[in-house]
PDB file of C-alpha atoms in Angstrom:
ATOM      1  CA  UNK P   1      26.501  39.007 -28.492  1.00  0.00           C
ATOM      2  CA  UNK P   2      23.444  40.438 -30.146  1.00  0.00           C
ATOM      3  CA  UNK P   3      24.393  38.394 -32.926  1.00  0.00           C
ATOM      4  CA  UNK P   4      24.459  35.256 -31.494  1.00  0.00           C
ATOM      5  CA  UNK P   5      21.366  35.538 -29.707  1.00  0.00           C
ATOM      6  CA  UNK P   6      19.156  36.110 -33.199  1.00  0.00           C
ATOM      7  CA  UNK P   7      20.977  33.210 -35.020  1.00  0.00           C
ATOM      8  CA  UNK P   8      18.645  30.101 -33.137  1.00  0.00           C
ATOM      9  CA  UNK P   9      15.569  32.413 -34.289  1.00  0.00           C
ATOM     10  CA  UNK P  10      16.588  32.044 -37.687  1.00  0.00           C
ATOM     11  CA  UNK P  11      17.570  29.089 -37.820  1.00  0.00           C
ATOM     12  CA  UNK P  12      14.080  27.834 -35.914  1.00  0.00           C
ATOM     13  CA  UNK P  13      12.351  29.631 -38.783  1.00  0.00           C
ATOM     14  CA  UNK P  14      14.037  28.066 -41.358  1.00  0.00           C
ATOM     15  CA  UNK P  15      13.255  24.469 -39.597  1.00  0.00           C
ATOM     16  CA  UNK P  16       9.534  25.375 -39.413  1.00  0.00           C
ATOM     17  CA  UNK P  17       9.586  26.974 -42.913  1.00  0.00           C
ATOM     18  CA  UNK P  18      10.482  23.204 -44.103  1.00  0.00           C
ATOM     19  CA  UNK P  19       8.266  21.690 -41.598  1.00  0.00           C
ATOM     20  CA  UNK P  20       5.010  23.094 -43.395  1.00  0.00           C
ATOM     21  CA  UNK P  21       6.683  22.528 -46.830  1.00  0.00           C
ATOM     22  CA  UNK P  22       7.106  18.700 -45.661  1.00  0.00           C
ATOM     23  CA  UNK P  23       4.050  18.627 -44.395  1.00  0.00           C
ATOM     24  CA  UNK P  24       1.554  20.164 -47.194  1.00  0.00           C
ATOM     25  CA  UNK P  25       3.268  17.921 -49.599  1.00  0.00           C
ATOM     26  CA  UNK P  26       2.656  14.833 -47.293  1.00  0.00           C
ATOM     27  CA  UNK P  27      -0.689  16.225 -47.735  1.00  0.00           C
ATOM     28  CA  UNK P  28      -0.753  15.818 -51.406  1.00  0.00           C
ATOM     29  CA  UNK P  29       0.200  12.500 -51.791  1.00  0.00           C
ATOM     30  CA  UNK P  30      -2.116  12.214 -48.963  1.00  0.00           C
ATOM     31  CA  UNK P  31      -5.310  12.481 -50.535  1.00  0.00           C
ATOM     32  CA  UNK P  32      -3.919  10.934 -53.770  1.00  0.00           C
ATOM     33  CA  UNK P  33      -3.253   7.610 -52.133  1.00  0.00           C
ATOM     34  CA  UNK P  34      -6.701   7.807 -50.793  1.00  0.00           C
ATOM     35  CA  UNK P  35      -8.186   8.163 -54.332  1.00  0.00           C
ATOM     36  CA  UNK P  36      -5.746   6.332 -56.110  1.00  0.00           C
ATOM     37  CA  UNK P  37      -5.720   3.267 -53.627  1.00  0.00           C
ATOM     38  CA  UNK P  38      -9.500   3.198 -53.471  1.00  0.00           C
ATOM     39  CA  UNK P  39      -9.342   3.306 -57.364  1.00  0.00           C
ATOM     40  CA  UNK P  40      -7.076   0.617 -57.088  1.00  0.00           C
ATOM     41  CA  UNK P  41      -8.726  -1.780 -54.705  1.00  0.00           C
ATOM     42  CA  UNK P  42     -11.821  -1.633 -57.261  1.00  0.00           C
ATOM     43  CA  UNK P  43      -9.907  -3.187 -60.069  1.00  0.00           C
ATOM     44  CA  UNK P  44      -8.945  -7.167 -60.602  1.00  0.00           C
ATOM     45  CA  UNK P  45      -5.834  -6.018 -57.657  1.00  0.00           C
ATOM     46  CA  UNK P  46      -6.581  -7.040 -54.133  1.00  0.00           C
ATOM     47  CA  UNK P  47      -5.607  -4.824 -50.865  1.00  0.00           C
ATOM     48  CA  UNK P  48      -2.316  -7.571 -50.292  1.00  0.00           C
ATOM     49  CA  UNK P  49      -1.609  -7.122 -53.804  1.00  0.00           C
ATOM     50  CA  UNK P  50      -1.407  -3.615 -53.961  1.00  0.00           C
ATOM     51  CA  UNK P  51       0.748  -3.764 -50.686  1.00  0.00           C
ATOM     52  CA  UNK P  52       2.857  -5.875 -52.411  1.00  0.00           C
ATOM     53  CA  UNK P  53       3.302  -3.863 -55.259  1.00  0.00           C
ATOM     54  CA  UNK P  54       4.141  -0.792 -52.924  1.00  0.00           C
ATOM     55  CA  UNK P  55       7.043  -2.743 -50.441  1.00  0.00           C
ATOM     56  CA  UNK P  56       8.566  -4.572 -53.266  1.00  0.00           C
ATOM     57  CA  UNK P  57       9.371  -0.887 -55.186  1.00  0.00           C
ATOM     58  CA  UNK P  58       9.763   0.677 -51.629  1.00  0.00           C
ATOM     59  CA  UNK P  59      12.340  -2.077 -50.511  1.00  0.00           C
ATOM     60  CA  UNK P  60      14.268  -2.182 -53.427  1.00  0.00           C
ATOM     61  CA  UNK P  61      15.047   0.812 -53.341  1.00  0.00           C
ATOM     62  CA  UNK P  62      16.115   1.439 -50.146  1.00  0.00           C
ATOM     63  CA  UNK P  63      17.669  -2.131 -49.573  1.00  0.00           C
ATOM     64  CA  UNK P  64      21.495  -0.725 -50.852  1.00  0.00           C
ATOM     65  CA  UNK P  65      21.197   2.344 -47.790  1.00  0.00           C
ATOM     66  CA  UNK P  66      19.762  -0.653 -45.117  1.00  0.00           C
ATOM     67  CA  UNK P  67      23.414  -0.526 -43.601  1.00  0.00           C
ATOM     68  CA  UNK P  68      24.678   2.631 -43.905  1.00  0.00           C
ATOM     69  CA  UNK P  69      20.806   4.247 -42.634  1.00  0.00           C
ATOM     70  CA  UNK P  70      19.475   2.057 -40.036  1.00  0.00           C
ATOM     71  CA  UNK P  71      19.566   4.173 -36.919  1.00  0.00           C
ATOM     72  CA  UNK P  72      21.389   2.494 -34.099  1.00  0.00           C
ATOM     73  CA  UNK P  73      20.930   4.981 -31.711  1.00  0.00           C
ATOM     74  CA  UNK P  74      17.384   3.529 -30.811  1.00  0.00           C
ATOM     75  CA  UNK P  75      17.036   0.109 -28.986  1.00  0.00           C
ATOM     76  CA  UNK P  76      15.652  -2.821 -31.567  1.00  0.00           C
ATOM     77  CA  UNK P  77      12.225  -2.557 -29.653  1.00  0.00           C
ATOM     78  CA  UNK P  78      11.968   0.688 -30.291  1.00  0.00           C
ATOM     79  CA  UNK P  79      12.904  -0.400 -33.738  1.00  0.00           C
ATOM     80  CA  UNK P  80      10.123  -2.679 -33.866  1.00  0.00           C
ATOM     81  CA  UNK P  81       7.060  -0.119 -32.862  1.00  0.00           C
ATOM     82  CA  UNK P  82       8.514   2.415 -35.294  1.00  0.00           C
ATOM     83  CA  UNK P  83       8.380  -0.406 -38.428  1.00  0.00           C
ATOM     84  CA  UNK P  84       4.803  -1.400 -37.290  1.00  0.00           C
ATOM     85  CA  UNK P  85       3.470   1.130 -36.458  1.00  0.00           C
ATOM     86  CA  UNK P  86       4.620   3.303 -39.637  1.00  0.00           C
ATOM     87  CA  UNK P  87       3.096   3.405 -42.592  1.00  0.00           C
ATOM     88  CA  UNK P  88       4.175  -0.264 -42.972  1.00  0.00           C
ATOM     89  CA  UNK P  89       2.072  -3.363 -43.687  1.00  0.00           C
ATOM     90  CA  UNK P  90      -0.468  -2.974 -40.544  1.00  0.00           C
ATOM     91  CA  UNK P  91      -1.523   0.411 -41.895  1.00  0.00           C
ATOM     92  CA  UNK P  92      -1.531   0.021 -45.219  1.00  0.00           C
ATOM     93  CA  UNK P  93      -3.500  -3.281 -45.101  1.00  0.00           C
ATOM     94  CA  UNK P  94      -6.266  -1.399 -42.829  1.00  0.00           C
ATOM     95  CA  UNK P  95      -6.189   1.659 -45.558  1.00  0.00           C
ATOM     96  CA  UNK P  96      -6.576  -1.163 -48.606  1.00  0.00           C
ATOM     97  CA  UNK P  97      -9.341  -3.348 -47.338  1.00  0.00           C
ATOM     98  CA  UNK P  98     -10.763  -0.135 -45.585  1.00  0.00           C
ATOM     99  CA  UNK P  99     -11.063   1.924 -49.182  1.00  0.00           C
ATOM    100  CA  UNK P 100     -12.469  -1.334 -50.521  1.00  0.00           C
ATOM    101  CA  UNK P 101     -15.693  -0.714 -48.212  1.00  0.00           C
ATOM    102  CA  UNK P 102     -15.827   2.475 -47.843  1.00  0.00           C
ATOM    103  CA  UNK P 103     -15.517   5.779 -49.930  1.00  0.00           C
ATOM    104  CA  UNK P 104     -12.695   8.476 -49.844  1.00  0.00           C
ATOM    105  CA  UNK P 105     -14.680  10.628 -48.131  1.00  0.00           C
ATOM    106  CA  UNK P 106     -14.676   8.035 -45.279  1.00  0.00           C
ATOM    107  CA  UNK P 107     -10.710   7.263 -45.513  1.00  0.00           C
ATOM    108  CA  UNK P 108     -10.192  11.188 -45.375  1.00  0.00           C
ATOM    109  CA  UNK P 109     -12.996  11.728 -42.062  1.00  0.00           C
ATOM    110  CA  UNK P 110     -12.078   9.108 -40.152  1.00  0.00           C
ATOM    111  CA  UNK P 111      -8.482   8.251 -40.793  1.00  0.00           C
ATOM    112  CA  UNK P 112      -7.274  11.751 -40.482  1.00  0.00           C
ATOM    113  CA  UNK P 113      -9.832  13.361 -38.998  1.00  0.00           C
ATOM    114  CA  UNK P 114      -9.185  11.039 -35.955  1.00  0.00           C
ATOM    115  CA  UNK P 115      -5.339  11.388 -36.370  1.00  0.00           C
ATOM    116  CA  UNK P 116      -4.862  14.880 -34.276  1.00  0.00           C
ATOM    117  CA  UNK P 117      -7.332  13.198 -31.882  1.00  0.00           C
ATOM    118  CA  UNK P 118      -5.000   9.933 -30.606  1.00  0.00           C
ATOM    119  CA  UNK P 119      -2.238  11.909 -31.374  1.00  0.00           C
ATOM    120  CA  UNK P 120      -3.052  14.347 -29.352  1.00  0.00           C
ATOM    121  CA  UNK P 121      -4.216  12.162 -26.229  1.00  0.00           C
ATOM    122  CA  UNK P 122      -0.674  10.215 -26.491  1.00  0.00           C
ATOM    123  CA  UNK P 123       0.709  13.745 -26.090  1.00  0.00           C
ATOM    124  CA  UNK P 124      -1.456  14.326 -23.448  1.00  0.00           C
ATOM    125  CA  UNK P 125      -0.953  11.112 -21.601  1.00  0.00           C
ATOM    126  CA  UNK P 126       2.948  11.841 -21.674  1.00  0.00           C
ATOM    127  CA  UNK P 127       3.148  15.386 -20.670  1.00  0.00           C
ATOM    128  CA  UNK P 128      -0.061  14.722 -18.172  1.00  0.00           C
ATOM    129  CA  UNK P 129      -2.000  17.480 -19.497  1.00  0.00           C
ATOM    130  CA  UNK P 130      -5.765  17.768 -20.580  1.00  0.00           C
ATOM    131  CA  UNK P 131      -6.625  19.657 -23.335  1.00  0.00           C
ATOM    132  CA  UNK P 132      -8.358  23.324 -22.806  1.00  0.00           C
ATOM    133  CA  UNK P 133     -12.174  24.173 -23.577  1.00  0.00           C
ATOM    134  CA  UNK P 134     -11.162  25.354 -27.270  1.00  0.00           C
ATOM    135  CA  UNK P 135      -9.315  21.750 -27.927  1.00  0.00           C
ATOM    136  CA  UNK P 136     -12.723  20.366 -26.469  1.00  0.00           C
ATOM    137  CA  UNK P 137     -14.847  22.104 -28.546  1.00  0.00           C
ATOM    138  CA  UNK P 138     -12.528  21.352 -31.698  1.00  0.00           C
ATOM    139  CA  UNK P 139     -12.537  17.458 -30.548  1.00  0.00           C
ATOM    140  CA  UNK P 140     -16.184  17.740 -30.329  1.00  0.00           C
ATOM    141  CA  UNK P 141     -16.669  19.219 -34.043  1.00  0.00           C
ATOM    142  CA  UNK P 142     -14.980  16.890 -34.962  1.00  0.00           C
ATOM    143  CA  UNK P 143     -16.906  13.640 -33.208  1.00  0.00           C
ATOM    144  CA  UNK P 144     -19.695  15.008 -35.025  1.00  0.00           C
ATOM    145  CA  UNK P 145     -18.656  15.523 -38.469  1.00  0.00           C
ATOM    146  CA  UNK P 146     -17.808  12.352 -38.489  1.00  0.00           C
ATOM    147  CA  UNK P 147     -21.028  10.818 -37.316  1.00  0.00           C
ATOM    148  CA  UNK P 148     -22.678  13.114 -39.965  1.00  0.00           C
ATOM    149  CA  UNK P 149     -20.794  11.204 -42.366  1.00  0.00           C
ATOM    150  CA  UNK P 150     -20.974   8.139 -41.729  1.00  0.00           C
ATOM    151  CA  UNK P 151     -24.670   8.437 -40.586  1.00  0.00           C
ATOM    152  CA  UNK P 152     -25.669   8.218 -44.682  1.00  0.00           C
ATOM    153  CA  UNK P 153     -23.525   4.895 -44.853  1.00  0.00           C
ATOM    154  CA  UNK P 154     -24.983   3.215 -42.540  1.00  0.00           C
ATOM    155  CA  UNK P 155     -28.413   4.485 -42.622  1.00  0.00           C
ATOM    156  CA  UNK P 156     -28.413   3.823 -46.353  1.00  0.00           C
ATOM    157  CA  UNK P 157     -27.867  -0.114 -45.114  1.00  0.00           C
ATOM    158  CA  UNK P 158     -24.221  -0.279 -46.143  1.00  0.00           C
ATOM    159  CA  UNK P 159     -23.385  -2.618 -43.545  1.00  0.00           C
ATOM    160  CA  UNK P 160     -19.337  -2.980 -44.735  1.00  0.00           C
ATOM    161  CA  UNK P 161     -19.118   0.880 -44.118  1.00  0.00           C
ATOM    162  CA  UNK P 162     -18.800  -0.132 -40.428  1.00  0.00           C
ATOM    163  CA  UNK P 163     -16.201  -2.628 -41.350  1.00  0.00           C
ATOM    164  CA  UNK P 164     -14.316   0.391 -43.334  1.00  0.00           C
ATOM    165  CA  UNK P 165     -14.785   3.247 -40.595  1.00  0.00           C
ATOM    166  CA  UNK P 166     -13.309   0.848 -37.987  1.00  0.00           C
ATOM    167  CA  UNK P 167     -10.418  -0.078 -40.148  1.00  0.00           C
ATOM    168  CA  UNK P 168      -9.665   3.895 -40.870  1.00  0.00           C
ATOM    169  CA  UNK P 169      -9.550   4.199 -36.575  1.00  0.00           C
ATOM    170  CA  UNK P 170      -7.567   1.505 -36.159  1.00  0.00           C
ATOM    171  CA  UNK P 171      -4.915   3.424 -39.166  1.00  0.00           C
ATOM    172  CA  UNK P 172      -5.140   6.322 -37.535  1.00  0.00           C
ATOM    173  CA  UNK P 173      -4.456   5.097 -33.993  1.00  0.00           C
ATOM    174  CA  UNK P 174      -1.369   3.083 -35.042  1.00  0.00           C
ATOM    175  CA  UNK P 175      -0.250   6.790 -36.948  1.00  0.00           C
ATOM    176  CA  UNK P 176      -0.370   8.328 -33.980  1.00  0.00           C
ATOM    177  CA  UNK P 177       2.254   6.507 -31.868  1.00  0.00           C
ATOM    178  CA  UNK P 178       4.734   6.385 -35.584  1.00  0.00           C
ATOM    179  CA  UNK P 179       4.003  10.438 -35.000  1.00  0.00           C
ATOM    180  CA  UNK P 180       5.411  10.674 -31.400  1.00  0.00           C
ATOM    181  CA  UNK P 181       7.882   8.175 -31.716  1.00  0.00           C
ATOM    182  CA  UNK P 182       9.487   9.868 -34.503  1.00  0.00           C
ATOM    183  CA  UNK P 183      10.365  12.867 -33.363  1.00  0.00           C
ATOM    184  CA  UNK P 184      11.229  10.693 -29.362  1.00  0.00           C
ATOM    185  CA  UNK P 185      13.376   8.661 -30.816  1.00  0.00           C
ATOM    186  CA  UNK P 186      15.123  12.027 -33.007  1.00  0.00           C
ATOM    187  CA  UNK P 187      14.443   9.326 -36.462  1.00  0.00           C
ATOM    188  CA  UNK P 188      15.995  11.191 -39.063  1.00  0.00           C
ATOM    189  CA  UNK P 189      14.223  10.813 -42.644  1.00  0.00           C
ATOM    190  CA  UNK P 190      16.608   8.317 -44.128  1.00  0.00           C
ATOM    191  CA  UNK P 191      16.421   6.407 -41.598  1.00  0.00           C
ATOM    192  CA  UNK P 192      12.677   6.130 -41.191  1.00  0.00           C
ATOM    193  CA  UNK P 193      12.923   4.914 -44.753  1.00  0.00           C
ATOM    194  CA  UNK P 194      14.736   1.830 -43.892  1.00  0.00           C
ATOM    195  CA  UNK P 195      13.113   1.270 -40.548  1.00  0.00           C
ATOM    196  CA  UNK P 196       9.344   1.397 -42.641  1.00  0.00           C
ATOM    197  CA  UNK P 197      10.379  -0.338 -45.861  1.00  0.00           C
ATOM    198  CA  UNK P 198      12.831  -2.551 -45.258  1.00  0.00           C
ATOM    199  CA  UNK P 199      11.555  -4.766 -42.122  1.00  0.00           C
ATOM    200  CA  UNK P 200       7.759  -4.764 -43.669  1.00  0.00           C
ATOM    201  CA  UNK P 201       8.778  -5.928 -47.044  1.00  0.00           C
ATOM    202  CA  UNK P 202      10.639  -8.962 -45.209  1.00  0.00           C
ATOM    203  CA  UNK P 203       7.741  -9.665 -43.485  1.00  0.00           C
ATOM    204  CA  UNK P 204       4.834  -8.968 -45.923  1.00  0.00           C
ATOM    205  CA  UNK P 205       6.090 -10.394 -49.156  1.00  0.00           C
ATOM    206  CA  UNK P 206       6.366 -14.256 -48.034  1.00  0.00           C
ATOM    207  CA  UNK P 207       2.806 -13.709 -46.188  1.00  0.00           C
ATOM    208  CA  UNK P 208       1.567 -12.314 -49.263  1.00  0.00           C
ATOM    209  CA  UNK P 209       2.871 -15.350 -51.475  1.00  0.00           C
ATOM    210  CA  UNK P 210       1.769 -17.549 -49.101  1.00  0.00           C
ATOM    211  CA  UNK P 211      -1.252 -17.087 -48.216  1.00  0.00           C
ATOM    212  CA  UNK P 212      -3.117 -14.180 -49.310  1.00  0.00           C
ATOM    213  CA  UNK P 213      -5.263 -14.361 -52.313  1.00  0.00           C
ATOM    214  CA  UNK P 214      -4.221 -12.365 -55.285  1.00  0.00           C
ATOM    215  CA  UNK P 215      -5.588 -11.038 -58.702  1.00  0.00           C
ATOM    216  CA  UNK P 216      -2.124  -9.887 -59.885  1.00  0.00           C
ATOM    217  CA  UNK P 217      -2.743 -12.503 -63.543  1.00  0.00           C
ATOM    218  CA  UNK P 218      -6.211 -11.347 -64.102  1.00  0.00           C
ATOM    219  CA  UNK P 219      -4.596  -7.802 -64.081  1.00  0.00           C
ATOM    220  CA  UNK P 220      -3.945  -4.958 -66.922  1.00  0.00           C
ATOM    221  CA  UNK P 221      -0.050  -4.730 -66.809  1.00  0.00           C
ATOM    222  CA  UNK P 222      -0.618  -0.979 -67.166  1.00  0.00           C
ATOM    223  CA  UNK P 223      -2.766  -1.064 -63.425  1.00  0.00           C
ATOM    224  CA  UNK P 224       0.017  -2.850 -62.565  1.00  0.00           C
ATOM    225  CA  UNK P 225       2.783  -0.747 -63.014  1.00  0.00           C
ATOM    226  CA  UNK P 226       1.069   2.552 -62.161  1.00  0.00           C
ATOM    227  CA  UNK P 227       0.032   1.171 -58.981  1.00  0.00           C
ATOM    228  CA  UNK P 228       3.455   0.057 -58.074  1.00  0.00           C
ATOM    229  CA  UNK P 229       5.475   3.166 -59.520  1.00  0.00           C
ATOM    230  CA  UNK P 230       2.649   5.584 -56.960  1.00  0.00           C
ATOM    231  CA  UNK P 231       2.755   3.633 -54.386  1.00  0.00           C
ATOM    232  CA  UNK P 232       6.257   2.761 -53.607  1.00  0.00           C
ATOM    233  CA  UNK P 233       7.419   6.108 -54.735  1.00  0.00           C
ATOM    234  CA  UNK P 234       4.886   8.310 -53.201  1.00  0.00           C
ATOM    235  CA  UNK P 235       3.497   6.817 -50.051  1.00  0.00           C
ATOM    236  CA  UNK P 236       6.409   4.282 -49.678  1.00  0.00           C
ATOM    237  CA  UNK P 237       8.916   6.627 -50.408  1.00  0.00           C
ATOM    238  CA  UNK P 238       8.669  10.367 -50.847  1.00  0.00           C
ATOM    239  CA  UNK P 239       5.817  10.488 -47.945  1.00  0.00           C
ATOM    240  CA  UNK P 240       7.733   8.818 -45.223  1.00  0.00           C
ATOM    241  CA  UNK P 241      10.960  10.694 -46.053  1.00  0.00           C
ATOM    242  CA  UNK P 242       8.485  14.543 -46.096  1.00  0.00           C
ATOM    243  CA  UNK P 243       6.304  12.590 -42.950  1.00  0.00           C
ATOM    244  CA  UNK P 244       9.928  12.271 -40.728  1.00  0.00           C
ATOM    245  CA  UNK P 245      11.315  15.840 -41.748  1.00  0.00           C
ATOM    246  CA  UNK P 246       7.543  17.473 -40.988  1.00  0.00           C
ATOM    247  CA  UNK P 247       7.173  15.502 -37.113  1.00  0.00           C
ATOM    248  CA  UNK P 248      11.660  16.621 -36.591  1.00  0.00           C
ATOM    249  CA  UNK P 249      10.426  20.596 -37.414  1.00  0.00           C
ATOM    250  CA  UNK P 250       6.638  21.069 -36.541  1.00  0.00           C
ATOM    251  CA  UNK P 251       6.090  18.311 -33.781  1.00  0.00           C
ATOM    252  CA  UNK P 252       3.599  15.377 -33.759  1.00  0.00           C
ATOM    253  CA  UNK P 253       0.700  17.776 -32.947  1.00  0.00           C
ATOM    254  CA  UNK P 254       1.495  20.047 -35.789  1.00  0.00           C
ATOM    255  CA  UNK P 255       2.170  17.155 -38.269  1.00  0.00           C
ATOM    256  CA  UNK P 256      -1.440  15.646 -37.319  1.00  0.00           C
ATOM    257  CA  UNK P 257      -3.061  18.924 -37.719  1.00  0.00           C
ATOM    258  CA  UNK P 258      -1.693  19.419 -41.380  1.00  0.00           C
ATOM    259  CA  UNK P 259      -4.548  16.480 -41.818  1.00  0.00           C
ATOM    260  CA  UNK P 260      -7.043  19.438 -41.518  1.00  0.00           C
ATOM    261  CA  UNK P 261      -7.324  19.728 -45.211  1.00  0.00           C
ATOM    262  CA  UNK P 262      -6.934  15.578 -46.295  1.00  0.00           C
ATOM    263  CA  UNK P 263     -10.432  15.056 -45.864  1.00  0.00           C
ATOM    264  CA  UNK P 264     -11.917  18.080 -48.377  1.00  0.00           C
ATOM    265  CA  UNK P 265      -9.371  17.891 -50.688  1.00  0.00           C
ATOM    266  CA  UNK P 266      -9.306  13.612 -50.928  1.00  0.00           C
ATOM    267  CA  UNK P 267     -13.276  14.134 -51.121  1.00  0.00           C
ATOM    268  CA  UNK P 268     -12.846  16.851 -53.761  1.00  0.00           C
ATOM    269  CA  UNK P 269     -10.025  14.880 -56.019  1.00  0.00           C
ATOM    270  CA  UNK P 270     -12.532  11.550 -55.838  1.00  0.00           C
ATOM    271  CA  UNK P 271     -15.078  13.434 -57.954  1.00  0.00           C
ATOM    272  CA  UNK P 272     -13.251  13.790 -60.841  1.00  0.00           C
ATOM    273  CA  UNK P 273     -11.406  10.576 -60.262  1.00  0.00           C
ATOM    274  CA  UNK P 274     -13.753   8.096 -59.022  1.00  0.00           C
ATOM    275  CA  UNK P 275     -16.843   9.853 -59.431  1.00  0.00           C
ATOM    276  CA  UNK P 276     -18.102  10.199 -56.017  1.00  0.00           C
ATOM    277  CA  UNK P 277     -19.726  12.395 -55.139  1.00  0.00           C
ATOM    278  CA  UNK P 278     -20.799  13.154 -51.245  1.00  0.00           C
ATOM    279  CA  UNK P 279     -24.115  14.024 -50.490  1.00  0.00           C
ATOM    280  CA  UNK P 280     -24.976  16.923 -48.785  1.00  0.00           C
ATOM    281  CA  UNK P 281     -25.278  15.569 -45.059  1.00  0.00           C
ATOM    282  CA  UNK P 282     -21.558  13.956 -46.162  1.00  0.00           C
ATOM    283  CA  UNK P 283     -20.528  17.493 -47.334  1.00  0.00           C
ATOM    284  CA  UNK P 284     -21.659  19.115 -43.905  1.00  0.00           C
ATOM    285  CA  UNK P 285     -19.879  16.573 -41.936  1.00  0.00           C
ATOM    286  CA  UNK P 286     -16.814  16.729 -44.545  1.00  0.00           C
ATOM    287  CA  UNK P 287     -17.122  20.487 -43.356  1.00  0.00           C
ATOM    288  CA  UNK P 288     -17.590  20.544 -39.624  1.00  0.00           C
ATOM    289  CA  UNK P 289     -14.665  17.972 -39.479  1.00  0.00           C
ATOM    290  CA  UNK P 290     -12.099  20.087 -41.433  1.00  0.00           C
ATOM    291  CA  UNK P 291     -13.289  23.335 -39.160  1.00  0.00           C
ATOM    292  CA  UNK P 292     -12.526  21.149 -36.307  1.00  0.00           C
ATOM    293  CA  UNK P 293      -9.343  20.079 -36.902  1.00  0.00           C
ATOM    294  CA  UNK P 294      -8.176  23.765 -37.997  1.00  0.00           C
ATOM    295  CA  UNK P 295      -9.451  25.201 -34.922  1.00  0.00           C
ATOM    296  CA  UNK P 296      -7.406  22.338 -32.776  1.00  0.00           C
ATOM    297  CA  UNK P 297      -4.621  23.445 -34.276  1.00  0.00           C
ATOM    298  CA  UNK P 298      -4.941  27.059 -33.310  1.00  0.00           C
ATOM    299  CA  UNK P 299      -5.442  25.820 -30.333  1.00  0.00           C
ATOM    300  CA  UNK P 300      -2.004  23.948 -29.456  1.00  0.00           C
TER     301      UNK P 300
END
């Protein structure tokens, strides 16, 4: 009997145990896609371009699983908000043009920095419960960081960093309902691959040939390929695969939280990368938004 009754432990601490390992290396490729789309976006590709680049790899290579993995346990309109609001085409786009106008410090403030916040008030507005005075305090470090940042955007007369900082909410808001419908729904990782990939490349690719402008023939084949090979295999692959298995073990709170560290170490991998370089009010604000996140995940 004794036996029995310590086997769930284990076997709950071997689900959270790959939980945080799914989750820090969704963190990775994290802040690289914020540096190395934002490097992107400043070259002869535009933001549909290097979406199209990242569903075409992403698609083809989960097209042969499409039968054998779509989940048809869920309802086709649940189907539907878990394709758009996944890292699909909606999000991406609003990443692309975002990092276009605004720096990876922004991206990694404002994207994830407001991530735990919706995802937390969709958890919130299910379960029907406020958060406590620590959560408060955390939400309200937060709010502030990120006004210290993008403060020296705006006040520096960059009008498009509004345009950016708006388009890193609106991400981060359509994250947070992919978050707590992944682990409603019980998604399993393969399948989130075909539900994200599959139904955006059908979508995306004849809009993109269509009727988005592209720079794809004024482009370095090289760019080229190493866009596509990161971007379908990291974010459109690898991530969404590590993203499912980390919301299944830790929980949509948890996952969000992991986002604690995107926005130092995205700001800290630009440097080298992209050469910018925050300035100190950005650094403070970088700061105070990282503390705030780490301290609302204590807090849960």
């Amino acid at each position: 009997m004794a036996q029995s009754q310590t086997q769930p432990n284990a076997d709950q601490v071997q689900n959270v145990s790959l939980g945080i390992a799914s989750a820090v290396a969704v963190l990775i490729i994290w802040s690289a896609f914020f540096v190395f789309s934002r490097a992107g976006v400043q070259t002869t590709l535009t933001a549909g371009d290097i979406a199209a680049l990242r569903f075409t790899v992403a698609g083809v290579i989960c097209l042969p699983f499409l039968w054998a993995w779509w989940p048809r346990h869920i309802p086709i309109w649940a189907a539907a908000i878990l394709s758009m609001t996944g890292p699909g085409m909606i999000y991406t786009m609003c990443m692309y043009i975002g990092l276009s106008e605004a720096s990876v410090a922004y991206a990694g403030v404002f994207s994830n920095g407001a991530l735990p916040i919706f995802t937390g008030a969709l958890v919130a507005y299910v379960s029907h419960q406020l958060p406590g005075r620590i959560q408060a305090a955390a939400l309200a470090m937060i709010v502030i960081g990120a006004v210290l940042v993008g403060s020296t955007g705006v006040g520096a007369g960059n009008g498009n960093v509004w345009l950016g900082i708006a388009l890193f909410l609106t991400s981060a808001a359509i994250q947070s309902i992919y978050i707590f419908s992944l682990r409603h729904w019980k998604v399993k990782p393969r399948q989130a691959l075909v539900l994200v990939n599959i139904p955006n490349a059908l979508l995306f690719l004849p809009i993109w040939a269509l009727f988005l402008p592209s720079g794809m023939a004024e482009t370095p084949l090289s760019t080229i390929l190493g866009q596509a090979l990161f971007q379908g295999l990291g974010p459109g692959f690898l991530a969404v695969i590590l993203f499912s298995l980390a919301a299944n073990h830790l929980g949509p709170n948890g996952t969000a939280g992991f986002s604690a560290a995107v926005p130092a170490t995205a700001a800290v991998l630009a440097i080298p990368v992209l050469g910018e370089i925050p300035v100190p009010l950005e650094w403070a604000g970088i700061g105070l938004v990282s503390l705030g996140l780490i301290l609302l995940v204590r807090a849960r």
